[in-house]
């Protein structure tokens, strides 16, 4: 028999209490693991943004279009390295529920600006030469089972063609991969020119302009110069870094981080009270036994260690179970097609696991410290008299 | 039984404060216990029997005076040192057994050995020997709730002797048992005293139990009323004289 055995036997002596406490902790870490992974997935777009890319959008909001003439005007501004433009297409495949995120872009410049998208030379050549061609991200191609050469009827829930149809027949010219495995490739790129010529509504309008600067240190001056140039025009601009743009886009859904933090903090605080009270009661019921251990010669420090180890073991047991189930749910959710479109990087990261372990240790320490301290301070005579 | 002094109480007093009132349990108590003695301490409730036992066992300290164990004053030891001293020299047997309910008999007996550096084989041997000595080798895997009161007290005795201490302190060890079982327990204590040379100090209300001891002391109002040849209630002057010599 060693200390670990004694800790284990004490922890498992009341099975119902162990179950309820572990379950409470399990729920806390299930929430933390799952919601934390969601938050990371939301944030990953922001984190992966390039330093030297700026986004120019309409000052009213980014759903309002800008004139295509802005491309050449921005190109002329000092410090600008390259300019491209994109339009939201609002695509879906076959069923409106099967969303296929699609952008109508200027192919050549887009691939220059987004040099993190890897497309082989032949595919690139084919796409540039075929106006009805499209390139598909590896992730999307895999999920729909598409390959190069497939003809795909891509529909839009926003635009329609001049002939009244809202479906464009397109051919896959290539499948692009990310240079960074975490970069999202769950989208399609089509030619703006073809889209602009065939769609019914106002032409020569673009959604936003991604630009690169000669150096990230020039970002602010370039952004100021762009916004100054179009100030007081019919379409004023707002220029920000790509990360700011992505963040602002996500905040359209609400402050995800705040919501998740709120839920997790409330959960943890409740669990802290529940488990802390339970641990204190557990130790209080064992006053006589602690006095016996002290009488036998167990030192106060050792008693402190035994009680604290109990709460740490409880926190780790419940927490690891919670984390396991969180991982299970995250994996399940990441396979869900709807969620896959919105959060392509939904995984339980190492960061979440390490943070969870740290919180388990903190929870165990906080809930066990006071009972362990009281046990350490326990006077043998008083304990026997009380017992 | 030898005349070698194991314990000596010198002018020990003990006072408690209850609210604004100070209650004196002993004043100027002197006592010598020799190695190998089996001392029973009797007395009415509130006479200070258990307080005395606690002080001898190093779980309580005197207000004044000194308690010498092998000529070393134990009241001067720190809490940590007292814990080590108890682990090395003392075994305790309580009225209500005080076994750990979640540990079986074998593990309960093994508890004091956790404080010693022994191999698992040595521990196992010591536990088996202790359980055999109290006649419970066949109940080693039983939880306390699966044992009778007498058997639980035997486990408690095994726990007290497993680390081979010099001293056994028994606080009403038969107080919760029927006569026949009490006799068995007392015979076991007598065996430990006579055959294994353990020094035993037993607090009891029961005159029948006290008869098993070689010495019976009556404690009333902080004063010993009886003594015999081996265990001596000594006067303050005698105590000082002995100490100076």
Coordinates of C-alpha atoms in Angstrom, one line a residue:
Chain A
X1 CA 0.0 0.0 0.0
X2 CA 1.3 3.5 -0.8
X3 CA -0.1 7.0 -0.8
X4 CA -1.7 6.6 -4.2
X5 CA -3.6 3.6 -3.0
X6 CA -4.9 5.5 0.1
X7 CA -5.9 8.5 -2.1
X8 CA -7.7 6.2 -4.5
X9 CA -9.6 4.3 -1.8
X10 CA -10.6 7.6 -0.2
X11 CA -11.8 9.0 -3.5
X12 CA -13.8 5.9 -4.4
X13 CA -15.3 5.2 -1.0
X14 CA -18.6 7.1 -1.8
X15 CA -19.4 6.0 -5.3
X16 CA -22.4 8.3 -5.7
X17 CA -20.4 11.4 -4.6
X18 CA -17.6 10.4 -6.9
X19 CA -20.0 10.0 -9.8
X20 CA -21.8 13.3 -9.2
X21 CA -18.5 15.3 -8.7
X22 CA -16.9 13.7 -11.7
X23 CA -19.9 14.3 -13.8
X24 CA -20.0 18.0 -12.9
X25 CA -16.3 18.3 -13.8
X26 CA -16.8 16.3 -17.0
X27 CA -19.5 18.7 -18.1
X28 CA -17.3 21.7 -17.4
X29 CA -14.4 20.3 -19.5
X30 CA -16.8 19.0 -22.2
X31 CA -18.0 22.6 -22.6
X32 CA -14.5 24.0 -22.4
X33 CA -13.1 21.5 -24.9
X34 CA -16.0 21.9 -27.4
X35 CA -16.6 25.6 -27.1
X36 CA -12.8 26.3 -27.0
X37 CA -12.4 24.3 -30.2
X38 CA -15.2 26.3 -31.8
X39 CA -13.6 29.5 -30.8
X40 CA -10.3 28.4 -32.2
X41 CA -11.9 27.4 -35.5
X42 CA -13.5 30.9 -35.7
X43 CA -10.2 32.5 -34.9
X44 CA -8.1 30.4 -37.2
X45 CA -9.1 32.6 -40.2
X46 CA -7.9 35.6 -38.4
X47 CA -4.6 34.0 -37.2
X48 CA -3.8 32.7 -40.7
X49 CA -4.2 36.1 -42.3
X50 CA -1.1 37.4 -44.2
X51 CA 0.7 40.4 -42.7
X52 CA 1.0 42.3 -46.0
X53 CA -2.6 41.9 -47.3
X54 CA -5.1 44.6 -46.9
X55 CA -8.8 44.5 -47.7
X56 CA -10.7 47.4 -49.2
X57 CA -14.4 47.3 -48.7
X58 CA -17.3 49.7 -49.0
X59 CA -17.4 52.0 -46.0
X60 CA -21.2 51.4 -45.5
X61 CA -20.5 47.7 -45.0
X62 CA -18.8 44.9 -46.9
X63 CA -22.0 43.7 -48.6
X64 CA -22.2 46.9 -50.5
X65 CA -20.4 46.8 -53.9
X66 CA -17.5 49.0 -55.2
X67 CA -16.9 50.2 -58.8
X68 CA -14.4 48.0 -60.7
X69 CA -12.6 51.2 -61.7
X70 CA -11.2 51.3 -58.2
X71 CA -8.8 48.5 -59.1
X72 CA -6.6 50.7 -61.4
X73 CA -6.9 53.7 -59.1
X74 CA -5.6 51.7 -56.1
X75 CA -2.9 50.1 -58.2
X76 CA -1.5 53.6 -58.7
X77 CA -1.2 54.4 -55.0
X78 CA 2.4 54.4 -53.6
X79 CA 3.3 51.3 -51.6
X80 CA 0.7 49.0 -53.3
X81 CA 2.3 45.9 -54.7
X82 CA -0.7 44.1 -56.3
X83 CA -4.4 44.4 -56.4
X84 CA -7.2 41.9 -57.1
X85 CA -10.9 41.8 -56.6
X86 CA -13.6 39.4 -55.6
X87 CA -17.4 39.0 -55.4
X88 CA -19.6 36.9 -53.2
X89 CA -21.5 34.5 -55.5
X90 CA -23.6 32.7 -52.8
X91 CA -23.2 29.3 -54.4
X92 CA -24.8 26.0 -53.7
X93 CA -24.6 22.6 -55.4
X94 CA -27.9 20.9 -56.4
X95 CA -29.6 21.6 -53.1
X96 CA -29.7 25.1 -51.5
X97 CA -28.7 23.3 -48.2
X98 CA -25.5 22.1 -49.8
X99 CA -23.7 25.4 -49.7
X100 CA -20.6 25.7 -51.8
X101 CA -18.8 28.9 -50.9
X102 CA -17.9 30.6 -54.2
X103 CA -16.1 33.8 -55.2
X104 CA -16.0 35.4 -58.6
X105 CA -12.5 36.7 -59.0
X106 CA -9.9 38.1 -61.4
X107 CA -8.1 34.9 -61.8
X108 CA -4.6 36.0 -62.6
X109 CA -4.2 38.7 -60.0
X110 CA -6.1 36.6 -57.4
X111 CA -3.6 33.8 -57.6
X112 CA -0.7 36.3 -57.3
X113 CA -2.2 38.0 -54.2
X114 CA -3.2 34.7 -52.6
X115 CA 0.1 33.0 -53.2
X116 CA -0.8 30.6 -50.3
X117 CA -3.1 28.7 -52.7
X118 CA -1.1 26.1 -54.6
X119 CA -2.3 25.2 -58.1
X120 CA -0.2 23.2 -60.5
X121 CA 1.0 24.9 -63.7
X122 CA -1.2 23.0 -66.1
X123 CA -4.4 23.6 -64.1
X124 CA -3.5 27.2 -63.8
X125 CA -3.0 27.5 -67.6
X126 CA -6.3 25.6 -68.2
X127 CA -8.3 27.8 -65.9
X128 CA -6.9 31.1 -67.3
X129 CA -7.8 30.0 -70.8
X130 CA -11.3 28.7 -70.0
X131 CA -13.8 31.4 -68.9
X132 CA -16.3 28.7 -67.9
X133 CA -13.6 27.0 -65.8
X134 CA -13.4 27.0 -62.1
X135 CA -10.9 25.9 -59.5
X136 CA -12.0 24.1 -56.4
X137 CA -10.3 23.8 -53.0
X138 CA -9.0 20.4 -52.1
X139 CA -11.3 20.1 -49.2
X140 CA -14.4 20.9 -51.1
X141 CA -13.4 18.6 -54.0
X142 CA -12.9 15.8 -51.5
X143 CA -16.2 16.3 -49.8
X144 CA -18.2 16.3 -53.0
X145 CA -16.0 13.7 -54.8
X146 CA -15.2 16.1 -57.6
X147 CA -12.1 15.8 -59.9
X148 CA -10.6 17.8 -62.7
X149 CA -12.7 17.9 -65.8
X150 CA -16.0 17.4 -64.1
X151 CA -18.9 19.6 -65.2
X152 CA -20.6 21.1 -62.2
X153 CA -23.9 23.0 -62.3
X154 CA -23.3 25.7 -59.7
X155 CA -26.3 27.7 -58.5
X156 CA -26.5 31.0 -56.8
X157 CA -29.1 32.0 -54.2
X158 CA -28.3 35.7 -54.9
X159 CA -27.7 36.1 -58.6
X160 CA -29.3 34.9 -61.8
X161 CA -28.3 34.9 -65.4
X162 CA -29.7 37.1 -68.1
X163 CA -31.7 34.0 -69.3
X164 CA -33.4 33.8 -65.9
X165 CA -31.5 30.7 -64.7
X166 CA -29.6 30.9 -61.5
X167 CA -27.4 28.0 -62.4
X168 CA -24.0 28.3 -64.2
X169 CA -22.5 25.3 -65.9
X170 CA -18.8 25.2 -65.0
X171 CA -15.9 22.8 -65.6
X172 CA -13.3 22.1 -63.0
X173 CA -10.0 23.2 -64.3
X174 CA -7.9 22.4 -61.3
X175 CA -7.9 21.6 -57.6
X176 CA -5.8 23.9 -55.4
X177 CA -4.1 23.0 -52.2
X178 CA -3.1 25.2 -49.2
X179 CA 0.6 25.9 -48.6
X180 CA -0.3 25.8 -44.8
X181 CA -2.4 22.8 -43.9
X182 CA -4.7 24.9 -41.7
X183 CA -5.6 27.2 -44.5
X184 CA -9.2 26.7 -45.5
X185 CA -9.7 25.3 -49.0
X186 CA -13.4 24.7 -48.7
X187 CA -14.4 27.1 -51.5
X188 CA -14.6 27.6 -55.3
X189 CA -13.1 30.3 -57.5
X190 CA -14.8 31.3 -60.8
X191 CA -13.9 33.9 -63.4
X192 CA -15.3 37.4 -62.5
X193 CA -15.4 38.3 -66.2
X194 CA -17.7 35.4 -67.1
X195 CA -19.8 36.0 -64.1
X196 CA -20.1 39.7 -64.8
X197 CA -21.0 39.2 -68.4
X198 CA -23.7 36.6 -67.7
X199 CA -25.4 37.9 -64.5
X200 CA -28.5 39.9 -64.8
X201 CA -27.9 42.7 -62.2
X202 CA -25.7 45.7 -62.4
X203 CA -22.3 45.0 -64.0
X204 CA -18.8 46.2 -63.3
X205 CA -19.4 46.1 -59.6
X206 CA -17.1 44.2 -57.3
X207 CA -17.4 43.1 -53.6
X208 CA -14.0 43.9 -52.2
X209 CA -10.4 44.4 -53.2
X210 CA -7.6 42.4 -51.6
X211 CA -4.3 44.1 -52.0
X212 CA -0.7 43.5 -51.1
X213 CA 1.7 46.1 -50.0
X214 CA 5.4 46.3 -50.7
X215 CA 6.1 45.9 -47.0
X216 CA 3.9 45.3 -44.0
X217 CA 5.3 48.5 -42.4
X218 CA 3.5 50.4 -45.2
X219 CA 0.1 49.0 -44.4
X220 CA -1.2 51.9 -42.4
X221 CA 0.0 54.6 -44.8
X222 CA -1.4 52.7 -47.8
X223 CA -4.7 52.1 -46.1
X224 CA -5.0 55.8 -45.2
X225 CA -4.1 56.8 -48.7
X226 CA -6.7 54.6 -50.2
X227 CA -9.5 55.8 -47.9
X228 CA -8.4 59.4 -48.4
X229 CA -8.6 59.0 -52.2
X230 CA -12.2 57.8 -52.1
X231 CA -13.4 60.1 -49.4
X232 CA -16.6 62.0 -50.3
X233 CA -17.1 59.8 -53.3
X234 CA -20.3 57.8 -54.0
X235 CA -18.6 54.7 -52.7
X236 CA -16.3 55.5 -49.9
X237 CA -13.9 52.8 -48.7
X238 CA -12.7 51.3 -45.5
X239 CA -9.3 49.6 -45.7
X240 CA -8.1 47.3 -43.0
X241 CA -5.7 44.4 -42.7
X242 CA -6.9 41.0 -43.7
X243 CA -7.0 39.9 -40.0
X244 CA -9.1 42.8 -39.0
X245 CA -11.4 42.2 -41.9
X246 CA -11.8 38.5 -41.0
X247 CA -12.4 39.4 -37.4
X248 CA -15.0 42.0 -38.3
X249 CA -16.7 39.4 -40.6
X250 CA -16.9 36.9 -37.8
X251 CA -18.3 39.5 -35.4
X252 CA -21.3 39.8 -37.7
X253 CA -22.3 36.5 -35.9
X254 CA -21.8 38.1 -32.5
X255 CA -18.9 38.3 -30.2
X256 CA -18.2 34.5 -30.3
X257 CA -15.2 34.8 -27.9
X258 CA -17.2 36.7 -25.3
X259 CA -20.2 34.2 -25.5
X260 CA -17.9 31.2 -25.2
X261 CA -15.8 32.7 -22.4
X262 CA -19.0 33.6 -20.6
X263 CA -20.4 30.1 -20.8
X264 CA -17.1 28.5 -19.8
X265 CA -16.5 30.9 -16.9
X266 CA -20.0 30.5 -15.5
X267 CA -19.6 26.7 -15.8
X268 CA -16.3 26.6 -14.1
X269 CA -17.4 28.9 -11.3
X270 CA -20.4 26.7 -10.6
X271 CA -18.3 23.5 -10.7
X272 CA -15.8 25.2 -8.4
X273 CA -18.4 25.8 -5.8
X274 CA -20.0 22.4 -6.1
X275 CA -16.8 20.4 -6.0
X276 CA -15.3 22.6 -3.4
X277 CA -18.3 22.2 -1.0
X278 CA -18.3 18.5 -1.7
X279 CA -14.6 18.1 -0.9
X280 CA -15.0 20.1 2.3
X281 CA -17.9 18.0 3.4
X282 CA -16.0 14.8 2.5
X283 CA -13.0 15.8 4.6
X284 CA -15.2 17.0 7.4
X285 CA -16.9 13.6 7.6
X286 CA -13.5 12.0 8.0
X287 CA -12.2 14.1 10.9
X288 CA -11.9 11.0 13.1
X289 CA -10.0 9.1 10.5
X290 CA -7.6 12.0 9.9
X291 CA -7.0 12.2 13.7
X292 CA -6.2 8.4 13.7
X293 CA -3.7 8.8 10.9
X294 CA -2.1 11.6 12.8
X295 CA -2.0 9.6 15.9
X296 CA -0.3 6.7 14.0
X297 CA 2.4 9.1 13.1
X298 CA 1.3 10.5 9.7
X299 CA 2.7 14.1 9.6
X300 CA 0.4 17.1 8.9
X301 CA 2.3 17.7 5.6
X302 CA 1.6 14.2 4.5
X303 CA -2.1 14.5 5.4
X304 CA -2.2 17.8 3.4
X305 CA -0.7 16.1 0.5
X306 CA -3.1 13.1 0.6
X307 CA -6.2 15.4 0.7
X308 CA -4.9 17.7 -2.0
X309 CA -4.0 14.7 -4.2
X310 CA -7.6 13.5 -3.8
X311 CA -9.0 16.7 -5.3
X312 CA -6.4 16.8 -8.0
X313 CA -7.1 13.2 -8.9
X314 CA -10.9 13.9 -9.0
X315 CA -10.3 17.0 -11.2
X316 CA -8.1 15.0 -13.6
X317 CA -10.5 12.1 -13.7
X318 CA -13.6 14.1 -14.5
X319 CA -11.6 16.6 -16.6
X320 CA -10.0 14.0 -18.8
X321 CA -13.3 12.2 -19.4
X322 CA -14.8 15.6 -20.3
X323 CA -12.0 16.3 -22.7
X324 CA -12.3 12.9 -24.3
X325 CA -16.1 13.5 -24.9
X326 CA -15.3 17.0 -26.2
X327 CA -12.8 15.5 -28.7
X328 CA -15.5 13.0 -29.7
X329 CA -18.1 15.7 -30.3
X330 CA -15.6 18.0 -32.1
X331 CA -14.6 15.2 -34.4
X332 CA -18.3 14.5 -35.0
X333 CA -19.2 18.1 -35.6
X334 CA -16.2 18.6 -38.0
X335 CA -17.7 15.9 -40.2
X336 CA -21.1 17.6 -40.4
X337 CA -21.4 19.2 -43.9
X338 CA -23.1 22.4 -42.8
X339 CA -20.6 23.1 -40.1
X340 CA -17.7 22.0 -42.3
X341 CA -18.6 24.9 -44.6
X342 CA -18.6 27.5 -41.8
X343 CA -15.7 26.1 -39.7
X344 CA -13.4 24.1 -41.8
X345 CA -10.7 24.2 -39.2
X346 CA -12.8 22.7 -36.4
X347 CA -10.3 20.5 -34.5
X348 CA -9.3 20.0 -30.9
X349 CA -5.9 21.7 -30.8
X350 CA -3.0 20.9 -28.6
X351 CA -3.5 24.3 -27.1
X352 CA -7.0 23.4 -25.9
X353 CA -5.7 20.1 -24.4
X354 CA -2.8 21.8 -22.6
X355 CA -5.0 24.6 -21.3
X356 CA -7.6 22.0 -20.1
X357 CA -4.9 20.2 -18.2
X358 CA -3.7 23.4 -16.6
X359 CA -7.3 24.2 -15.6
X360 CA -7.8 20.7 -14.2
X361 CA -4.8 21.2 -12.0
X362 CA -6.0 24.7 -10.9
X363 CA -9.5 23.3 -10.2
X364 CA -8.1 20.4 -8.2
X365 CA -5.8 22.7 -6.2
X366 CA -8.4 25.4 -5.5
X367 CA -11.1 22.9 -4.4
X368 CA -8.7 20.8 -2.4
X369 CA -6.5 23.5 -0.7
X370 CA -8.9 24.6 2.0
X371 CA -10.0 21.1 3.1
X372 CA -6.4 19.9 3.0
X373 CA -5.3 22.9 5.0
X374 CA -8.0 22.3 7.6
X375 CA -7.0 18.7 7.8
X376 CA -3.4 19.7 8.3
X377 CA -4.3 22.1 11.1
X378 CA -6.6 19.5 12.8
X379 CA -5.9 19.0 16.4
X380 CA -6.1 15.3 17.3
X381 CA -7.7 15.8 20.7
X382 CA -10.4 18.2 19.3
X383 CA -11.0 15.7 16.4
X384 CA -11.5 12.8 18.8
X385 CA -13.8 14.8 21.1
X386 CA -15.8 15.9 18.1
X387 CA -16.0 12.4 16.8
Chain B
X1 CA 9.4 -6.7 33.7
X2 CA 12.5 -4.7 34.4
X3 CA 13.3 -1.7 36.6
X4 CA 14.5 0.3 33.7
X5 CA 12.6 3.5 33.6
X6 CA 10.7 4.1 30.3
X7 CA 8.4 7.0 31.3
X8 CA 8.7 9.5 33.9
X9 CA 6.2 12.3 34.6
X10 CA 7.7 15.1 36.6
X11 CA 5.5 17.7 38.2
X12 CA 3.1 17.5 35.4
X13 CA 0.1 19.8 35.4
X14 CA -2.6 20.2 32.8
X15 CA -5.1 23.0 32.6
X16 CA -7.9 23.8 30.1
X17 CA -9.5 27.0 29.5
X18 CA -13.3 26.9 28.9
X19 CA -14.6 30.4 28.2
X20 CA -13.3 32.5 31.1
X21 CA -12.9 29.6 33.4
X22 CA -9.6 27.7 33.8
X23 CA -10.0 24.0 34.7
X24 CA -7.1 22.2 36.3
X25 CA -7.0 18.5 35.5
X26 CA -3.7 17.7 37.2
X27 CA -1.4 19.6 39.5
X28 CA 2.1 18.4 40.2
X29 CA 1.6 14.8 39.0
X30 CA 4.6 12.5 39.2
X31 CA 4.8 9.0 37.9
X32 CA 7.4 6.4 36.8
X33 CA 6.6 3.6 34.3
X34 CA 9.2 0.9 33.8
X35 CA 9.9 -1.0 30.7
X36 CA 7.6 -4.0 30.5
X37 CA 5.0 -2.7 32.8
X38 CA 1.3 -3.3 32.1
X39 CA -0.4 -0.4 33.8
X40 CA -4.1 0.1 34.0
X41 CA -5.4 3.5 34.9
X42 CA -8.9 3.6 36.4
X43 CA -10.9 6.5 37.7
X44 CA -14.3 8.2 37.4
X45 CA -15.3 10.2 34.3
X46 CA -13.5 13.5 34.1
X47 CA -10.6 12.4 36.3
X48 CA -8.1 12.9 33.5
X49 CA -7.4 9.3 32.5
X50 CA -7.6 9.9 28.7
X51 CA -5.8 13.3 29.0
X52 CA -3.0 11.5 30.8
X53 CA -2.9 8.8 28.1
X54 CA -2.8 11.5 25.4
X55 CA 0.1 13.2 27.0
X56 CA 2.0 10.0 27.4
X57 CA 1.3 9.2 23.8
X58 CA 2.5 12.6 22.6
X59 CA -0.8 13.8 21.2
X60 CA -1.3 16.3 24.0
X61 CA 1.2 18.4 25.9
X62 CA 1.3 19.3 29.6
X63 CA 0.8 22.9 30.7
X64 CA 3.7 22.6 33.1
X65 CA 6.2 19.9 34.0
X66 CA 8.0 17.3 32.0
X67 CA 7.3 13.9 30.5
X68 CA 10.5 12.0 30.0
X69 CA 10.7 9.0 27.6
X70 CA 14.0 7.2 27.9
X71 CA 15.2 10.4 29.7
X72 CA 14.2 12.7 26.8
X73 CA 11.5 15.3 27.4
X74 CA 8.8 14.6 24.7
X75 CA 6.9 17.8 25.4
X76 CA 9.7 19.8 23.8
X77 CA 9.4 18.0 20.5
X78 CA 7.7 19.8 17.6
X79 CA 4.6 18.4 16.0
X80 CA 6.5 16.8 13.2
X81 CA 9.0 15.2 15.6
X82 CA 6.2 13.9 17.8
X83 CA 4.6 12.3 14.7
X84 CA 7.9 10.5 14.0
X85 CA 8.3 9.6 17.7
X86 CA 4.8 8.1 17.8
X87 CA 5.4 6.2 14.6
X88 CA 8.6 4.7 16.0
X89 CA 7.6 4.0 19.6
X90 CA 3.9 4.0 20.1
X91 CA 0.9 1.8 19.2
X92 CA -2.6 3.1 19.9
X93 CA -5.7 1.0 20.6
X94 CA -9.0 2.9 20.8
X95 CA -12.4 2.1 22.3
X96 CA -14.2 2.3 19.0
X97 CA -11.4 0.6 17.0
X98 CA -11.1 3.6 14.6
X99 CA -10.3 1.4 11.6
X100 CA -10.4 2.9 8.1
X101 CA -13.8 1.7 6.7
X102 CA -12.6 1.6 3.1
X103 CA -9.5 -0.6 3.8
X104 CA -9.6 -4.3 4.5
X105 CA -8.1 -5.7 7.7
X106 CA -4.7 -6.3 6.0
X107 CA -4.5 -2.8 4.7
X108 CA -5.6 -1.3 8.0
X109 CA -2.8 -3.2 9.7
X110 CA -0.4 -2.0 7.1
X111 CA -1.1 1.7 7.7
X112 CA 1.7 2.3 10.2
X113 CA 4.2 0.5 8.0
X114 CA 3.6 3.3 5.3
X115 CA 5.8 5.4 7.6
X116 CA 8.7 3.0 7.5
X117 CA 11.1 2.2 4.7
X118 CA 10.3 -1.4 4.1
X119 CA 10.0 -3.6 1.0
X120 CA 6.6 -4.8 0.1
X121 CA 7.7 -8.4 1.1
X122 CA 8.8 -7.2 4.5
X123 CA 5.5 -5.3 5.0
X124 CA 3.5 -8.3 4.0
X125 CA 5.4 -10.5 6.4
X126 CA 4.9 -8.1 9.3
X127 CA 1.2 -7.7 8.5
X128 CA 0.7 -11.5 8.4
X129 CA 2.6 -12.0 11.6
X130 CA 0.5 -9.3 13.4
X131 CA -2.7 -10.8 12.1
X132 CA -1.7 -14.3 13.0
X133 CA -0.9 -13.1 16.5
X134 CA -4.3 -11.7 17.0
X135 CA -5.9 -14.8 15.4
X136 CA -7.3 -13.1 12.3
X137 CA -5.1 -14.4 9.5
X138 CA -8.1 -15.8 7.8
X139 CA -10.0 -12.5 7.8
X140 CA -7.3 -10.4 6.3
X141 CA -9.3 -9.5 3.2
X142 CA -12.4 -8.5 5.1
X143 CA -13.6 -4.9 5.4
X144 CA -14.2 -3.6 9.0
X145 CA -18.0 -3.7 8.4
X146 CA -17.7 -7.4 7.7
X147 CA -16.1 -8.1 11.1
X148 CA -17.5 -8.3 14.6
X149 CA -16.6 -5.7 17.2
X150 CA -14.1 -8.1 18.8
X151 CA -12.5 -8.9 15.5
X152 CA -12.3 -5.2 14.7
X153 CA -10.5 -4.6 18.0
X154 CA -8.1 -7.4 17.1
X155 CA -7.4 -5.7 13.8
X156 CA -6.8 -2.5 15.8
X157 CA -4.4 -4.4 18.1
X158 CA -2.6 -5.9 15.0
X159 CA -2.3 -2.3 13.6
X160 CA -0.9 -1.1 16.9
X161 CA 1.8 -3.8 17.1
X162 CA 2.7 -4.3 13.5
X163 CA 5.6 -1.8 13.6
X164 CA 6.9 -3.4 16.8
X165 CA 6.5 -0.3 19.1
X166 CA 7.9 -0.3 22.6
X167 CA 4.6 1.1 24.0
X168 CA 1.0 0.3 23.6
X169 CA -1.6 2.9 24.7
X170 CA -5.1 1.5 25.1
X171 CA -8.1 3.8 25.7
X172 CA -11.0 1.7 27.0
X173 CA -10.1 -1.1 24.6
X174 CA -12.9 -3.3 25.9
X175 CA -15.5 -0.6 26.5
X176 CA -17.5 -1.5 23.5
X177 CA -17.3 -5.3 23.8
X178 CA -19.2 -8.1 25.7
X179 CA -17.4 -9.8 28.6
X180 CA -16.3 -12.9 26.7
X181 CA -14.8 -10.9 23.8
X182 CA -13.3 -8.4 26.3
X183 CA -11.6 -11.2 28.0
X184 CA -10.1 -12.4 24.7
X185 CA -8.8 -9.0 23.9
X186 CA -7.3 -8.5 27.4
X187 CA -5.6 -11.9 27.2
X188 CA -4.1 -10.8 23.9
X189 CA -2.8 -7.7 25.6
X190 CA -1.4 -9.8 28.4
X191 CA 0.3 -12.0 25.9
X192 CA 1.9 -9.0 24.3
X193 CA 3.1 -7.8 27.6
X194 CA 4.4 -11.1 29.0
X195 CA 5.7 -12.8 25.9
X196 CA 6.7 -9.8 23.8
X197 CA 7.8 -7.4 26.5
X198 CA 5.5 -4.6 25.4
X199 CA 4.9 -1.8 27.9
X200 CA 1.2 -1.2 28.0
X201 CA -0.8 1.6 29.5
X202 CA -4.5 1.0 29.5
X203 CA -7.3 3.3 30.6
X204 CA -10.4 1.5 31.7
X205 CA -13.6 1.9 33.7
X206 CA -13.8 -1.9 34.1
X207 CA -12.3 -3.4 37.3
X208 CA -12.3 -6.8 35.7
X209 CA -10.2 -5.5 32.8
X210 CA -7.9 -3.7 35.3
X211 CA -7.1 -7.1 36.9
X212 CA -5.2 -8.2 33.7
X213 CA -2.7 -5.4 34.3
X214 CA 0.3 -5.9 36.6
X215 CA -0.3 -2.5 38.1
X216 CA -3.5 -0.6 38.7
X217 CA -3.6 3.1 39.3
X218 CA -6.7 5.0 40.4
X219 CA -6.8 8.5 39.3
X220 CA -9.2 10.8 41.0
X221 CA -9.2 14.6 41.1
X222 CA -5.7 14.6 39.5
X223 CA -4.2 12.4 42.2
X224 CA -3.1 8.7 42.0
X225 CA -4.7 6.8 44.8
X226 CA -3.1 3.4 44.5
X227 CA 0.2 2.0 43.4
X228 CA 2.2 -1.2 43.4
X229 CA 5.8 -2.1 43.5
X230 CA 6.8 -1.6 39.8
X231 CA 4.9 1.5 38.8
X232 CA 5.5 4.3 41.2
X233 CA 3.7 7.5 42.0
X234 CA 6.7 9.5 43.2
X235 CA 6.8 12.6 45.3
X236 CA 8.1 15.8 43.8
X237 CA 11.2 15.7 46.1
X238 CA 11.9 12.1 45.0
X239 CA 11.5 13.0 41.4
X240 CA 13.9 16.0 41.7
X241 CA 16.4 13.9 43.6
X242 CA 16.3 11.1 40.9
X243 CA 16.6 13.6 38.1
X244 CA 19.7 15.3 39.7
X245 CA 21.4 11.9 40.3

